[in-house]
Each structure stands twice: as C-alpha cells, then as structure tokens.
Coordinates of N, CA and C in Angstrom, one line a residue:
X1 N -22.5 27.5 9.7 CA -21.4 26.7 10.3 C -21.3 25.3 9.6
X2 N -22.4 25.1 9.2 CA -22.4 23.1 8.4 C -22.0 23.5 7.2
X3 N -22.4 24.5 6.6 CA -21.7 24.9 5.2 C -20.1 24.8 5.2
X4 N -19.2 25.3 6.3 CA -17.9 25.8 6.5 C -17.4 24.5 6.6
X5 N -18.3 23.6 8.0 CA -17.5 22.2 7.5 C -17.4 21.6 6.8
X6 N -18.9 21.4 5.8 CA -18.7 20.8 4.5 C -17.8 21.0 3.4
X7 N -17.6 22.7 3.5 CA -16.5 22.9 2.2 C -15.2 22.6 2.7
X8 N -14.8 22.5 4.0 CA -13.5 22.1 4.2 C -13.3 20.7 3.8
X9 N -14.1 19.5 4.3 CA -13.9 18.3 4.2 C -13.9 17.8 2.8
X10 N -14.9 18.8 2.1 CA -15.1 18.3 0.5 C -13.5 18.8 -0.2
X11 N -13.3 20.1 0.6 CA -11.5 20.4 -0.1 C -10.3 19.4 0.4
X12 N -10.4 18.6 1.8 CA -9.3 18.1 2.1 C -9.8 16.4 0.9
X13 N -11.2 16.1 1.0 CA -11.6 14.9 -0.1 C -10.6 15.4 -1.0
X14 N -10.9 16.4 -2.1 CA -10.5 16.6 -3.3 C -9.2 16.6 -3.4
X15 N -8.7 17.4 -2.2 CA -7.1 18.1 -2.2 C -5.9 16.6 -1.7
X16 N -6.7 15.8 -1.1 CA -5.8 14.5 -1.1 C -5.9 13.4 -2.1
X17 N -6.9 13.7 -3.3 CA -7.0 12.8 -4.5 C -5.6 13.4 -5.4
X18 N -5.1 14.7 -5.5 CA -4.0 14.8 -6.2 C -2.7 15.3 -5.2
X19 N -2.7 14.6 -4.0 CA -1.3 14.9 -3.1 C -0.5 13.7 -3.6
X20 N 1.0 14.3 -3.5 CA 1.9 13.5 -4.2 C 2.5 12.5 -3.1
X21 N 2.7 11.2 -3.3 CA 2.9 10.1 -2.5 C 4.3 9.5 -2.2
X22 N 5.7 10.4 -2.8 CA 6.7 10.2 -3.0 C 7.4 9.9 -1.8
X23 N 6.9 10.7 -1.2 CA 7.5 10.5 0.8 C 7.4 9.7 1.5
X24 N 6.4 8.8 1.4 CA 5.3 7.9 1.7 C 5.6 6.7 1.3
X25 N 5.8 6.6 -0.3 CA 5.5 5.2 -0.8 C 6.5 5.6 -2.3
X26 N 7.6 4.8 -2.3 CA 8.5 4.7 -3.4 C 8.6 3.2 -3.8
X27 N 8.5 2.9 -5.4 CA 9.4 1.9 -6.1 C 10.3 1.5 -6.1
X28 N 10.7 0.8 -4.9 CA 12.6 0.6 -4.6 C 13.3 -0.5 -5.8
X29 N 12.0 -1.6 -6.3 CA 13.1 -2.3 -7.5 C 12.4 -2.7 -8.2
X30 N 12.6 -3.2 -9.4 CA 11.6 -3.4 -11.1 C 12.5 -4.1 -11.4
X31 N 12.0 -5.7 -11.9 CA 13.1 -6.4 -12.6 C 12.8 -6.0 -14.3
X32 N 11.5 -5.5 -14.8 CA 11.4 -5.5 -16.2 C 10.7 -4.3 -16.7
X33 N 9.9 -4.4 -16.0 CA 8.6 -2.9 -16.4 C 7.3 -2.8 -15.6
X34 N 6.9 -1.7 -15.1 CA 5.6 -1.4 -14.4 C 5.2 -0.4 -15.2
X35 N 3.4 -0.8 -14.7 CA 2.6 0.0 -15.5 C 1.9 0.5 -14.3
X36 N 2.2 2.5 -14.8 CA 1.2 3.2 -13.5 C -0.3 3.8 -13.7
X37 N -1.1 3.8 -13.5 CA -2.2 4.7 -14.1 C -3.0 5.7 -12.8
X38 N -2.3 6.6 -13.3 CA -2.8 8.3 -12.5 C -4.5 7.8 -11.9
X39 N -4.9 8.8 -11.4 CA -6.5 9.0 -11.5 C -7.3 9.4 -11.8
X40 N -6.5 10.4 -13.0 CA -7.1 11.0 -14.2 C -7.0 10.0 -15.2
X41 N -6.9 8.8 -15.4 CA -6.7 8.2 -16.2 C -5.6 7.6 -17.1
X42 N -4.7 8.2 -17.0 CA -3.3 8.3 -17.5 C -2.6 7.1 -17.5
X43 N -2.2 6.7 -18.4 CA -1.3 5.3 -18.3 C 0.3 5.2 -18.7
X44 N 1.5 5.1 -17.7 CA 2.5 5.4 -18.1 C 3.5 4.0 -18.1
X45 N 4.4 3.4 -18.8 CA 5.2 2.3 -18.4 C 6.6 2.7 -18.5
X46 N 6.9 2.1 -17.6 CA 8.4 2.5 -17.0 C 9.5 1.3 -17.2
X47 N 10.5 1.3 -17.0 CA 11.6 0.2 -17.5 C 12.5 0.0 -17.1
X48 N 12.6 1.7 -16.3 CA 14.1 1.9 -15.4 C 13.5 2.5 -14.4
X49 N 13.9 2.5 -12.9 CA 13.5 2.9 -11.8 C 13.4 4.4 -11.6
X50 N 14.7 4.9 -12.3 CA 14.8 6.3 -12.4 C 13.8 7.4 -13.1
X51 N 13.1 6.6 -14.0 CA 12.6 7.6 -14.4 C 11.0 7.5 -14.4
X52 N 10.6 6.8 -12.9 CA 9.5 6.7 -12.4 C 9.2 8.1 -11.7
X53 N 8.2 9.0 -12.5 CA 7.7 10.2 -11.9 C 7.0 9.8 -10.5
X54 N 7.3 11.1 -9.3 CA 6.4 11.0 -8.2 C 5.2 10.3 -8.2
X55 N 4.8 9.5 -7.4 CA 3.4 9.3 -7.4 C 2.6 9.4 -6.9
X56 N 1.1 9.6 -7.5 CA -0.2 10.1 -6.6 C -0.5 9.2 -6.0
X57 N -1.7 9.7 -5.2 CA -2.5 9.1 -4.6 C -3.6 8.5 -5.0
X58 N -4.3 7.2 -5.4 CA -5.2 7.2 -6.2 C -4.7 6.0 -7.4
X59 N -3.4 6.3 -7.7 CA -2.7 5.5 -8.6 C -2.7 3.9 -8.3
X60 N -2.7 3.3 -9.6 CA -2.6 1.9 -10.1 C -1.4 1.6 -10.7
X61 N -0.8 0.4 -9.8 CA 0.9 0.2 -10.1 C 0.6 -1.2 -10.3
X62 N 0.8 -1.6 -11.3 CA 0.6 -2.8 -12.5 C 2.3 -3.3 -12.3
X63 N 2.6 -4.6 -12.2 CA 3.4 -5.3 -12.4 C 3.4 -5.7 -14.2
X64 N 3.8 -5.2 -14.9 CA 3.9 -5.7 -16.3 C 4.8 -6.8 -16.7
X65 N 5.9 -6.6 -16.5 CA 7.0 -7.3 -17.1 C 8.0 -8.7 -16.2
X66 N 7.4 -8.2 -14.9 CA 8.2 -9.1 -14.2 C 8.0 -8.8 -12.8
X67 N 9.0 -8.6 -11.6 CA 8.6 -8.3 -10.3 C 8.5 -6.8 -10.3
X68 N 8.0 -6.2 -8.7 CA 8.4 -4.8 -8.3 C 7.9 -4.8 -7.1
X69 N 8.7 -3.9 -6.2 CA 8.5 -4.1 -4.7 C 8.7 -2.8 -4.7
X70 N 7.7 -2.3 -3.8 CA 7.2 -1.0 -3.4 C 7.1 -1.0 -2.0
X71 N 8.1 0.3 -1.5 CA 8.2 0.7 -0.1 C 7.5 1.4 0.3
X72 N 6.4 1.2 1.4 CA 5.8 2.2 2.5 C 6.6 2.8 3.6
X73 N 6.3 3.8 3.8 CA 7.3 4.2 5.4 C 8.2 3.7 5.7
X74 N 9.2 3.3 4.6 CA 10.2 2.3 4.8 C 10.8 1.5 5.8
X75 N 9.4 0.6 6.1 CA 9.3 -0.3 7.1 C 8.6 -1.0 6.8
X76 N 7.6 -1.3 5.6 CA 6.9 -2.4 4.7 C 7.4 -2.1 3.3
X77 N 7.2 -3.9 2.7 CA 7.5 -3.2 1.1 C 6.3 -4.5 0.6
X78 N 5.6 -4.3 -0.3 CA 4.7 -5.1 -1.0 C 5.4 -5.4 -1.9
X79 N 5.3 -6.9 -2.9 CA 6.0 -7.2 -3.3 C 4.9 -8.1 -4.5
X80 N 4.9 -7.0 -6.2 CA 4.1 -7.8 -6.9 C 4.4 -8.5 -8.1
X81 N 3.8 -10.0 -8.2 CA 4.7 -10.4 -9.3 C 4.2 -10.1 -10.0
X82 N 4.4 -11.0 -11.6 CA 4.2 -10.5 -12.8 C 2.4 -10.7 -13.0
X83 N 1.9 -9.4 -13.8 CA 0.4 -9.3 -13.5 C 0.0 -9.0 -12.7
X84 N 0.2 -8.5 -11.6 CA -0.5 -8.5 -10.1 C -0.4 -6.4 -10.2
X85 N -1.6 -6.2 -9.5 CA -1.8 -4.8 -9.6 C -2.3 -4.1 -8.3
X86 N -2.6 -3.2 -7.6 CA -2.8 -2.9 -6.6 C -3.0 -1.2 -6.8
X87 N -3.8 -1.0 -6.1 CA -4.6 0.9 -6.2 C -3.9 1.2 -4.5
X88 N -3.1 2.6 -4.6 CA -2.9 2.5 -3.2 C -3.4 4.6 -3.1
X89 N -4.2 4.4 -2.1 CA -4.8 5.7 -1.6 C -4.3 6.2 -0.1
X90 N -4.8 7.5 0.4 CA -4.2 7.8 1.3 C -5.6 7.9 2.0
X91 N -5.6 7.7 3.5 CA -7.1 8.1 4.7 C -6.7 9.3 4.5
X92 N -7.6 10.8 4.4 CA -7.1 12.0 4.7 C -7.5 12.5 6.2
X93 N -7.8 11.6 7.1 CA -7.6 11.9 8.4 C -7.0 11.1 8.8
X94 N -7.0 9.5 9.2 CA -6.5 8.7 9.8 C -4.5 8.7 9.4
X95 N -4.2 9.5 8.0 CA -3.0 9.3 7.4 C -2.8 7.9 7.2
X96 N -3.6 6.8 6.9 CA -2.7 5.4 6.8 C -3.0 5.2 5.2
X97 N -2.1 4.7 4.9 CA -2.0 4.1 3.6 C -3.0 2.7 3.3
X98 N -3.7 3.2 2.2 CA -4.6 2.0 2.3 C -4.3 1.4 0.7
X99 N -4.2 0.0 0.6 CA -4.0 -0.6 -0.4 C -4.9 -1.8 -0.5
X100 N -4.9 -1.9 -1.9 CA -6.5 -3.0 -2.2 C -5.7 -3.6 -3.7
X101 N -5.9 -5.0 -3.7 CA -5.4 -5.5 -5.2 C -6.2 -5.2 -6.0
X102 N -5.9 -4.9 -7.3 CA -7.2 -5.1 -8.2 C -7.0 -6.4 -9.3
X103 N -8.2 -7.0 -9.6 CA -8.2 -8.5 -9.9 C -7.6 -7.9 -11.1
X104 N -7.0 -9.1 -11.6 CA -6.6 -9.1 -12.9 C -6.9 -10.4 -13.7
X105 N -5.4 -10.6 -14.9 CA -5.7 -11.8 -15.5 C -5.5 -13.2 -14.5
X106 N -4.7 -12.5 -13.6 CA -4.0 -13.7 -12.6 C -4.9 -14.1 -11.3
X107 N -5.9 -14.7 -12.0 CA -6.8 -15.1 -10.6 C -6.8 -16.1 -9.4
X108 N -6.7 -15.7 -8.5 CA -6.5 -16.0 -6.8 C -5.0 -15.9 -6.3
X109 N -4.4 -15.1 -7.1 CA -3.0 -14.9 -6.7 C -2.9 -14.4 -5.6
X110 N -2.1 -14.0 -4.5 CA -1.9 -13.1 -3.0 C -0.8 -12.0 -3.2
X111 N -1.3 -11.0 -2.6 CA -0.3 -10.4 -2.7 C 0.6 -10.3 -1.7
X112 N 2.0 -10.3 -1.7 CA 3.0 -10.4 -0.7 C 3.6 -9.2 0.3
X113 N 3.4 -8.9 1.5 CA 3.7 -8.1 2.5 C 5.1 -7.7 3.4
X114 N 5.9 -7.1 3.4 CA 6.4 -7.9 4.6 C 6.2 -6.2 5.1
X115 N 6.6 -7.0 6.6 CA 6.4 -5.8 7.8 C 7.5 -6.0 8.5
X116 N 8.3 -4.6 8.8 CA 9.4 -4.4 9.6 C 10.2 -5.4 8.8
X117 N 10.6 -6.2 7.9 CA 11.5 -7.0 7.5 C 11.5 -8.3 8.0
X118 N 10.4 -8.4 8.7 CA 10.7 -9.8 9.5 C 9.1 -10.7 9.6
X119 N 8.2 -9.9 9.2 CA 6.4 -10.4 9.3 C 6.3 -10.2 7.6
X120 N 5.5 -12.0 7.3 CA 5.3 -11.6 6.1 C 3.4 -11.8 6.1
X121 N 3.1 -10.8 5.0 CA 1.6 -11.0 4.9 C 1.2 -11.3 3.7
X122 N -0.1 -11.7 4.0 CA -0.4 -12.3 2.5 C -2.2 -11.5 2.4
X123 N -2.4 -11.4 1.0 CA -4.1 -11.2 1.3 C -3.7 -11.1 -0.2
X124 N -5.6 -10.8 -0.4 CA -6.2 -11.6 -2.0 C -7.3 -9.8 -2.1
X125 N -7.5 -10.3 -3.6 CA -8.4 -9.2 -4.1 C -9.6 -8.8 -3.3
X126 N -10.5 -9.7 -2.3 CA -11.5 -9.4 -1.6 C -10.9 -8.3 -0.7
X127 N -9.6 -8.0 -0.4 CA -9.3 -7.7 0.6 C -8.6 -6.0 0.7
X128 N -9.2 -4.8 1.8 CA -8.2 -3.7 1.9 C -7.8 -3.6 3.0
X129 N -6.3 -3.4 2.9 CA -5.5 -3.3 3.8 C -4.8 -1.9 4.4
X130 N -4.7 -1.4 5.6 CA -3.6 -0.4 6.1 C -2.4 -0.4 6.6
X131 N -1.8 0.6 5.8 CA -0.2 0.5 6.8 C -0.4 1.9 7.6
X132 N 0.2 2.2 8.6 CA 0.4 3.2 9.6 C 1.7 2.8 10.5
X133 N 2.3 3.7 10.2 CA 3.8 4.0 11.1 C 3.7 4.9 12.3
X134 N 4.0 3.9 13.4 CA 4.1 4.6 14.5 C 5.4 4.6 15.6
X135 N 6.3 5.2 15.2 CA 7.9 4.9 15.6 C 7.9 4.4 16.7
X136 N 8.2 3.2 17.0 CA 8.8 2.1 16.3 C 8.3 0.8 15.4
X137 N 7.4 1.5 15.3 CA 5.7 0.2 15.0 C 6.0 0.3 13.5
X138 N 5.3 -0.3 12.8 CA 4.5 -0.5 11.8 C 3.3 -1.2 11.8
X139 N 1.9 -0.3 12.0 CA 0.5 -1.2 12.1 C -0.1 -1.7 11.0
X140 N -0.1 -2.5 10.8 CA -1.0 -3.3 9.2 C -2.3 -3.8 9.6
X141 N -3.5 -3.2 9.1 CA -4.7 -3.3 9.7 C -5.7 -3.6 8.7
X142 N -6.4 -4.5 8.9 CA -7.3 -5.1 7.7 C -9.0 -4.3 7.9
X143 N -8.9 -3.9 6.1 CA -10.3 -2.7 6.3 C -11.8 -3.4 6.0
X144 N -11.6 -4.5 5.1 CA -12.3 -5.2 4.6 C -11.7 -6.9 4.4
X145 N -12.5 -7.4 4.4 CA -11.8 -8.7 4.4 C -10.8 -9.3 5.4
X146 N -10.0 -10.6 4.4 CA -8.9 -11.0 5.2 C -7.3 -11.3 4.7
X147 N -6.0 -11.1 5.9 CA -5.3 -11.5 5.5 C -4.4 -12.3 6.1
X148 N -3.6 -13.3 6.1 CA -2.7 -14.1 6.7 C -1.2 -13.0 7.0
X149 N -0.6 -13.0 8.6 CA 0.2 -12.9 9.0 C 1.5 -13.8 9.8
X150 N 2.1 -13.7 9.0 CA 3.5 -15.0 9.5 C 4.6 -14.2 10.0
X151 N 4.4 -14.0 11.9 CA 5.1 -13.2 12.5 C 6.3 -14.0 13.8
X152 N 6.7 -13.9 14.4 CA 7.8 -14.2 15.4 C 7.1 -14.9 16.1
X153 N 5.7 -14.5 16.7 CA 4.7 -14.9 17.5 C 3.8 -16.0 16.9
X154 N 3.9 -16.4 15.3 CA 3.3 -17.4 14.9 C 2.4 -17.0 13.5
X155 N 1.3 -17.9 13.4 CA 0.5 -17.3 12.1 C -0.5 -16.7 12.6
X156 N -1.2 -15.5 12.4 CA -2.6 -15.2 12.5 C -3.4 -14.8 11.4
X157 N -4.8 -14.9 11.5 CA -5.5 -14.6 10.0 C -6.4 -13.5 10.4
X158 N -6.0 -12.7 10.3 CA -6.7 -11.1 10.7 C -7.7 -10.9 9.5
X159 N -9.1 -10.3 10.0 CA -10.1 -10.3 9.5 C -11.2 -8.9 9.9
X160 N -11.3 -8.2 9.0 CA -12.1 -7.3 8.9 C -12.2 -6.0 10.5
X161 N -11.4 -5.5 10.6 CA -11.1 -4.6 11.9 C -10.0 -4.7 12.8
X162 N -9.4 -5.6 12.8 CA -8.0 -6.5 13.2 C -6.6 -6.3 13.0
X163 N -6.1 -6.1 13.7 CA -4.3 -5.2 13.3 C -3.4 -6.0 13.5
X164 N -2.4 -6.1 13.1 CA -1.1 -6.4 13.5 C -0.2 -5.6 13.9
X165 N 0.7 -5.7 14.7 CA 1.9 -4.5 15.0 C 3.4 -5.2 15.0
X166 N 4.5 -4.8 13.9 CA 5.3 -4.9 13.5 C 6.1 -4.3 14.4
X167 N 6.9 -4.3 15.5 CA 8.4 -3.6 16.1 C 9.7 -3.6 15.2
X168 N 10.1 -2.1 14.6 CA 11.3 -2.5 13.8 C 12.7 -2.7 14.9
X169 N 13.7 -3.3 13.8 CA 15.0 -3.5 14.7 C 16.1 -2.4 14.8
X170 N 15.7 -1.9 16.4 CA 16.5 -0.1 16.4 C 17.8 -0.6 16.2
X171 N 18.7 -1.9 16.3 CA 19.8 -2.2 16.3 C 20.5 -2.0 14.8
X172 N 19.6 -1.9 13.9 CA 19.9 -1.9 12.5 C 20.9 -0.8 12.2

C-alpha cells in the first residue's frame, strides 16, 4: 500500500513539472522582448506576444528588453521591468500558483503585483509568493519571506504564512 502511494505522488511530482500553464498564467503585454527558459533548459526570446509558445510550469520569464506583465487567473498580473525575472511553478495539491524572483543583474529591485486591479504588492528576491482564486477572491499568500500590500484597507507587510484577500469587482 506505501508503494502505491509513493508511485502516485512521485507521478503527480513529475507529471505537474511538464503540465502546460496557458490557462492559468498568460503574457498579456511585452513592450520589447522576453526571455523564457523551459525546465529542461531551453532558452527562447520572443518579440511579439503572438508567438509566445504555451507555458510550462517550472519556467523562467526574463524581462529582456523592456516591460511585461503577466496574468494569473486573470485577476492578478505581475508586472516586470527591464531585467527582472521570476520562476513561476504550480502546488500539485494546493493548485496555487507559486512565484519566487530570481536575483539578477538588478539588485534589490521589487517585483510589482497587483490583485483584483485594485491591491498593489510588492516583494523582493528573499521572497515566495501564492496566488489562489477563489470566486470572487483572489488569495495572495506569502510562503517564505515578506511582502508589502497597498489595499483599500491600508498598507500591510505580510510575512511568512500570511494572506491577503483581494474581492474582485462583479460590477465590471
């Protein structure tokens, strides 16, 4: 019976390192060029939005040329400038989108959040972060570290286990 669990969990590990992230998480604008790198290694640069292949899970989305804002559950969009890079993975139980910067040339830059369109967040390379959509919510939940939230209700600095909850606008 421990055998049966083990090979399932070690197949859903493996089998969510190459699930496709297109549903989930799209590249909505590029002012110049992004650089993606698979998990196999693979390094691809793009120029036009269109002809940004699906993306895994696992993948590294490099700001190269200028901005690009990237939609989650299209109710958050991260937003990186030039240089700024970010690994974004999937929990294969929890389903939440987890994202982490990865340092680069541009050191102590933040990376920029917004939630529901109306909470903006901020957090730095120490830091991994969750998004989870729960209609009408958007949960942004800090896994490690910390990040600054600037919401309706004021500023908070959530830290290591700590959520925020975004209500989107049904009026829209």
């Amino acid at each position: 019976m421990v055998k049966k669990v083990f090979l399932v969990l070690v197949a859903v590990i493996f089998a969510s390192c190459s699930v496709y992230a297109t549903a989930l998480i799209k590249i909505a604008r590029i002012t110049n060029s992004i650089q993606i790198k698979t998990p196999d290694g693979e390094i691809s640069v793009y120029k036009n939005i269109e002809s940004i292949p699906e993306l895994v899970y696992g993948s590294k989305i490099h700001a190269t040329g200028g901005t690009a804002e990237i939609r989650i559950f299209n109710t958050a969009s991260i937003t990186l400038e030039k240089n700024q890079e970010i690994l974004i993975l999937k929990h294969p139980v929890s389903k939440e989108i987890e994202v982490s910067k990865v340092e680069s040339k541009v050191k102590n830059s933040t990376i920029k959040a917004w939630l529901a369109g109306y909470a903006l967040v901020t957090f730095g390379s120490d830091t991994r972060v969750t998004f989870l959509e729960k209609y009408p919510s958007i949960i942004f939940r800090v896994r490690r570290g910390e990040a600054t939230v600037k919401g309706r209700e004021g500023k908070y600095v959530l830290k290591s286990g700590e959520y925020y909850e975004a209500k989107q606008n049904m009026l829209r």
